[in-house]
Coordinates of C-alpha atoms in Angstrom, one line a residue:
M87 CA 10.1 26.2 -9.8
L88 CA 8.9 25.0 -13.1
R89 CA 6.2 26.6 -15.3
A90 CA 5.1 24.6 -19.6
A91 CA 3.2 26.8 -21.3
D92 CA 0.4 24.9 -24.1
I93 CA 2.6 21.9 -24.4
G94 CA 2.6 20.3 -27.9
V95 CA 3.7 16.5 -29.5
A96 CA 2.0 15.6 -32.1
F97 CA 3.3 11.9 -34.2
G98 CA 2.1 13.1 -37.9
A99 CA -1.4 13.9 -37.4
L100 CA -2.3 11.9 -34.0
R101 CA -1.5 14.6 -31.2
A102 CA -0.4 12.7 -27.9
V103 CA 0.4 15.7 -26.0
D104 CA -2.4 18.3 -26.7
G105 CA -1.9 21.9 -24.8
I106 CA -0.6 21.0 -21.2
D107 CA -0.2 23.8 -18.3
L108 CA 1.5 22.3 -16.4
V109 CA 3.2 23.9 -12.5
V110 CA 5.1 23.0 -10.7
D111 CA 6.1 25.5 -7.5
E112 CA 9.4 25.3 -5.2
G113 CA 9.6 22.2 -3.0
E114 CA 5.6 21.0 -4.2
A115 CA 4.9 17.6 -5.1
V116 CA 2.7 16.7 -7.8
G117 CA 1.8 13.4 -9.1
M118 CA 1.2 12.3 -12.8
V119 CA -1.5 9.8 -13.1
G120 CA -3.9 8.8 -16.3
P121 CA -4.9 5.4 -18.6
N122 CA -1.7 4.1 -20.5
G123 CA -1.6 6.3 -23.6
S124 CA -2.9 9.1 -21.6
G125 CA 0.4 11.3 -22.8
K126 CA 2.4 11.4 -18.8
S127 CA 5.2 10.2 -20.4
T128 CA 5.3 12.2 -24.3
F129 CA 5.3 15.2 -21.4
L130 CA 8.5 14.5 -19.7
N131 CA 10.4 13.7 -23.0
A132 CA 8.5 16.7 -23.8
I133 CA 10.0 19.1 -21.5
T134 CA 13.2 17.5 -21.4
G135 CA 13.7 17.6 -24.8
V136 CA 13.5 13.7 -25.5
V137 CA 10.9 14.4 -28.4
R138 CA 10.1 17.3 -30.5
A139 CA 7.8 20.0 -28.3
E140 CA 6.2 22.8 -29.1
G141 CA 5.7 25.3 -26.3
A142 CA 7.2 27.4 -23.6
L143 CA 9.2 26.6 -20.3
S144 CA 10.9 28.4 -17.7
V145 CA 12.6 27.0 -14.5
G146 CA 13.2 29.5 -12.4
G147 CA 11.4 31.8 -13.7
R148 CA 13.9 32.1 -16.9
P149 CA 13.0 30.3 -19.7
V150 CA 14.9 27.3 -21.2
P151 CA 14.4 26.1 -25.2
L152 CA 12.6 23.4 -26.2
G153 CA 14.2 20.3 -27.7
R154 CA 18.0 20.8 -25.6
P155 CA 18.5 17.8 -23.1
P156 CA 21.0 19.8 -21.6
A157 CA 20.2 23.5 -20.9
I158 CA 16.3 22.3 -18.7
R159 CA 19.6 19.9 -17.5
R160 CA 22.3 23.2 -17.0
A161 CA 18.4 24.6 -15.6
G162 CA 18.7 22.4 -12.6
V163 CA 16.4 19.7 -13.5
A164 CA 17.0 15.9 -14.2
R165 CA 15.0 13.6 -15.0
T166 CA 14.6 9.3 -14.4
F167 CA 13.2 6.2 -17.0
Q168 CA 10.1 3.9 -16.5
T169 CA 13.6 1.5 -18.2
P170 CA 16.4 2.2 -15.9
Q171 CA 19.3 3.4 -17.9
T172 CA 22.1 2.1 -16.3
F173 CA 25.4 0.9 -18.4
A174 CA 25.1 -3.2 -16.8
E175 CA 29.5 -3.7 -16.9
L176 CA 30.3 -0.5 -15.6
T177 CA 30.5 -0.4 -11.2
C178 CA 27.9 2.1 -9.9
I179 CA 30.3 5.1 -9.0
E180 CA 31.5 4.8 -13.1
N181 CA 27.7 4.6 -13.8
V182 CA 27.1 8.2 -12.1
L183 CA 30.3 9.8 -13.1
L184 CA 28.6 8.9 -16.3
A185 CA 25.9 11.5 -14.9
D186 CA 28.2 14.1 -13.7
G187 CA 27.8 16.9 -16.2
E188 CA 30.6 18.7 -15.3
R189 CA 32.7 18.7 -17.6
R190 CA 36.1 21.6 -16.5
A191 CA 39.4 21.4 -16.2
T192 CA 38.8 17.8 -18.8
G193 CA 40.6 16.6 -22.1
L194 CA 44.4 16.7 -23.1
V195 CA 44.2 20.5 -22.1
G196 CA 43.7 19.9 -18.7
A197 CA 45.8 16.8 -18.6
W198 CA 49.2 18.8 -19.8
L199 CA 48.3 22.2 -18.4
G200 CA 46.4 22.1 -16.2
R201 CA 46.7 18.5 -14.3
P202 CA 46.2 19.9 -10.9
A203 CA 42.8 22.1 -10.9
M204 CA 41.8 18.2 -13.7
W205 CA 42.5 16.7 -9.6
R206 CA 40.7 18.6 -7.8
H207 CA 37.3 18.1 -10.4
E208 CA 37.6 14.8 -10.2
R209 CA 38.9 14.6 -6.6
A210 CA 34.7 17.0 -6.5
R211 CA 33.0 14.7 -8.8
W212 CA 34.2 11.4 -7.5
E213 CA 33.4 12.5 -3.9
R214 CA 29.7 14.1 -5.7
A215 CA 29.3 10.5 -7.2
A216 CA 29.6 8.4 -4.4
A217 CA 27.7 11.1 -2.0
A218 CA 24.9 10.6 -4.3
L219 CA 24.3 7.0 -4.0
D220 CA 24.5 7.1 -0.5
R221 CA 21.3 9.5 -0.5
V222 CA 20.4 6.2 -2.5
G223 CA 21.1 3.5 -0.2
L224 CA 23.8 2.2 -2.6
A225 CA 27.6 3.2 -0.4
D226 CA 28.7 -0.5 -0.2
R227 CA 27.7 -1.2 -3.7
A228 CA 30.2 1.5 -5.5
E229 CA 32.3 -1.3 -6.4
D230 CA 30.0 -3.6 -7.8
E231 CA 28.6 -3.8 -11.6
A232 CA 25.5 -2.7 -11.5
G233 CA 25.0 -6.0 -14.1
L234 CA 25.1 -7.1 -9.9
L235 CA 23.0 -4.9 -8.9
S236 CA 18.3 -6.6 -8.8
Y237 CA 16.2 -4.1 -10.9
G238 CA 16.0 -2.6 -7.9
Q239 CA 18.3 -1.7 -7.1
Q240 CA 18.7 -0.9 -10.6
R241 CA 15.8 2.2 -9.6
L242 CA 18.3 3.5 -7.7
L243 CA 21.2 3.8 -9.1
E244 CA 19.4 5.6 -12.0
L245 CA 17.6 7.7 -9.3
A246 CA 21.6 8.3 -8.1
R247 CA 21.9 9.3 -12.0
S248 CA 20.0 11.6 -11.0
L249 CA 20.6 13.6 -8.2
V250 CA 24.7 13.9 -8.6
G251 CA 23.6 17.4 -10.8
E252 CA 22.3 18.6 -7.2
P253 CA 18.7 19.4 -9.6
R254 CA 16.4 21.4 -8.5
V255 CA 13.5 20.2 -10.0
L256 CA 12.8 15.8 -10.6
L257 CA 11.2 14.4 -13.1
A258 CA 10.3 10.7 -12.0
D259 CA 8.5 8.5 -15.6
E260 CA 7.0 5.3 -13.9
P261 CA 9.6 4.9 -10.6
S262 CA 7.7 2.3 -8.7
A263 CA 7.0 0.2 -11.6
G264 CA 8.6 -3.3 -11.0
L265 CA 9.0 -2.7 -7.8
N266 CA 7.1 -5.2 -4.5
A267 CA 5.3 -3.8 -2.1
A268 CA 8.6 -3.4 0.2
E269 CA 10.3 -1.8 -2.2
T270 CA 7.8 0.7 -2.9
G271 CA 6.9 1.8 0.2
E272 CA 11.4 2.5 0.3
L273 CA 11.6 4.6 -3.0
A274 CA 8.5 6.6 -1.5
A275 CA 10.5 7.1 1.3
L276 CA 13.8 8.8 0.0
L277 CA 11.4 10.7 -2.7
G278 CA 9.8 12.4 0.7
R279 CA 13.5 12.9 2.1
L280 CA 14.3 14.4 -1.5
H281 CA 11.3 16.2 -0.6
R282 CA 12.0 18.2 2.2
D283 CA 15.6 18.2 1.5
G284 CA 14.0 21.2 -0.9
V285 CA 13.6 18.8 -4.1
S286 CA 10.8 19.9 -6.1
L287 CA 9.3 16.6 -7.5
L288 CA 6.8 15.8 -11.2
V289 CA 6.0 11.6 -10.8
V290 CA 4.6 10.3 -13.2
D291 CA 3.4 6.1 -11.5
H292 CA 0.4 4.6 -12.0
K293 CA -0.2 3.1 -8.9
I294 CA -2.7 5.9 -6.4
D295 CA -1.4 5.4 -2.8
F296 CA 1.8 5.2 -3.6
I297 CA 0.7 9.0 -5.0
E298 CA -0.9 9.7 -2.6
S299 CA 2.1 9.4 0.1
I300 CA 3.8 11.4 -2.0
A301 CA 1.9 14.2 -3.4
T302 CA -0.1 16.6 -1.9
R303 CA -1.4 18.1 -5.9
V304 CA -1.9 15.6 -8.6
V305 CA -2.6 16.0 -12.5
V306 CA -4.9 13.6 -14.5
L307 CA -4.1 13.4 -18.4
Q308 CA -6.8 12.0 -20.7
L309 CA -5.7 12.0 -24.3
G310 CA -3.2 14.5 -24.5
R311 CA -4.8 16.5 -22.1
V312 CA -5.4 17.6 -18.7
I313 CA -8.9 16.8 -17.5
A314 CA -9.1 17.4 -13.6
E315 CA -6.0 19.0 -11.1
G316 CA -5.7 19.5 -7.4
P317 CA -5.6 17.1 -3.8
P318 CA -5.6 14.0 -4.0
A319 CA -8.7 13.5 -2.6
E320 CA -11.1 15.6 -4.3
V321 CA -9.5 14.1 -7.6
W322 CA -10.8 10.7 -7.6
Q323 CA -13.9 11.6 -7.6
H324 CA -14.2 13.8 -9.9
A325 CA -16.4 12.9 -12.6
E326 CA -13.1 12.4 -15.4
V327 CA -10.9 10.9 -14.0
V328 CA -13.5 8.2 -12.7
D329 CA -14.5 7.5 -16.1
A330 CA -11.4 7.6 -17.7
Y331 CA -10.1 4.1 -14.7
L332 CA -13.5 2.1 -14.7
G333 CA -15.1 3.1 -17.7
R334 CA -19.3 5.7 -18.3
A335 CA -20.7 1.9 -17.3
R336 CA -19.1 2.0 -14.6
T337 CA -19.8 5.9 -13.6
A338 CA -23.6 5.0 -14.0
E339 CA -23.3 2.7 -12.1
A340 CA -21.9 4.9 -9.0

């Protein structure tokens, strides 16, 4: 479903992402882990066009140009960020509406010359936004300002914003950060339901139990490179992974 080939990102002399190859198959849930500074978020930024990158990207077998966020969105890829990107003064449903990329029959031409079509499209947009809120369990907060939500609920709102376009692939960057154990469990269950509904997942996170509850395959980064990949139980036993997380002295003792 998503194939990234030889992705590289440089900040001056620093190679934050250094030739990463990654495939997320249709209907697959992949976890990405690694120490702080290993390049996980930068890799997501690269393939979604937030930072300049080199390499090649395809979605559903079709090439998608790097560096163009609208193109990756149109290809069916959505993402969340480490910090919820919501507007506190807007209502929850208004936040989700802003993330809907459907713009047909809008503007002055739609308002004056195609008003029936405009209302049909606008009604459909509101229905999609309401459905996205319901999907993450925030239907009853649709008219509340986003600033009134708890931190955990703001993360769910950002997830609803990513789902309104009905993506084929969802990239989640540290979705459990700042959540307590109960909230993390609820988020894992929600992502599991999305996966069963056919959404392919690439989830970056530091919580190993959380990743194990979602992903059937794990990719480990270190210094911008992939150092291990495979089923979680096998990856955690990989010598380079143990070294990356615990240090060489601890590995030698083991």
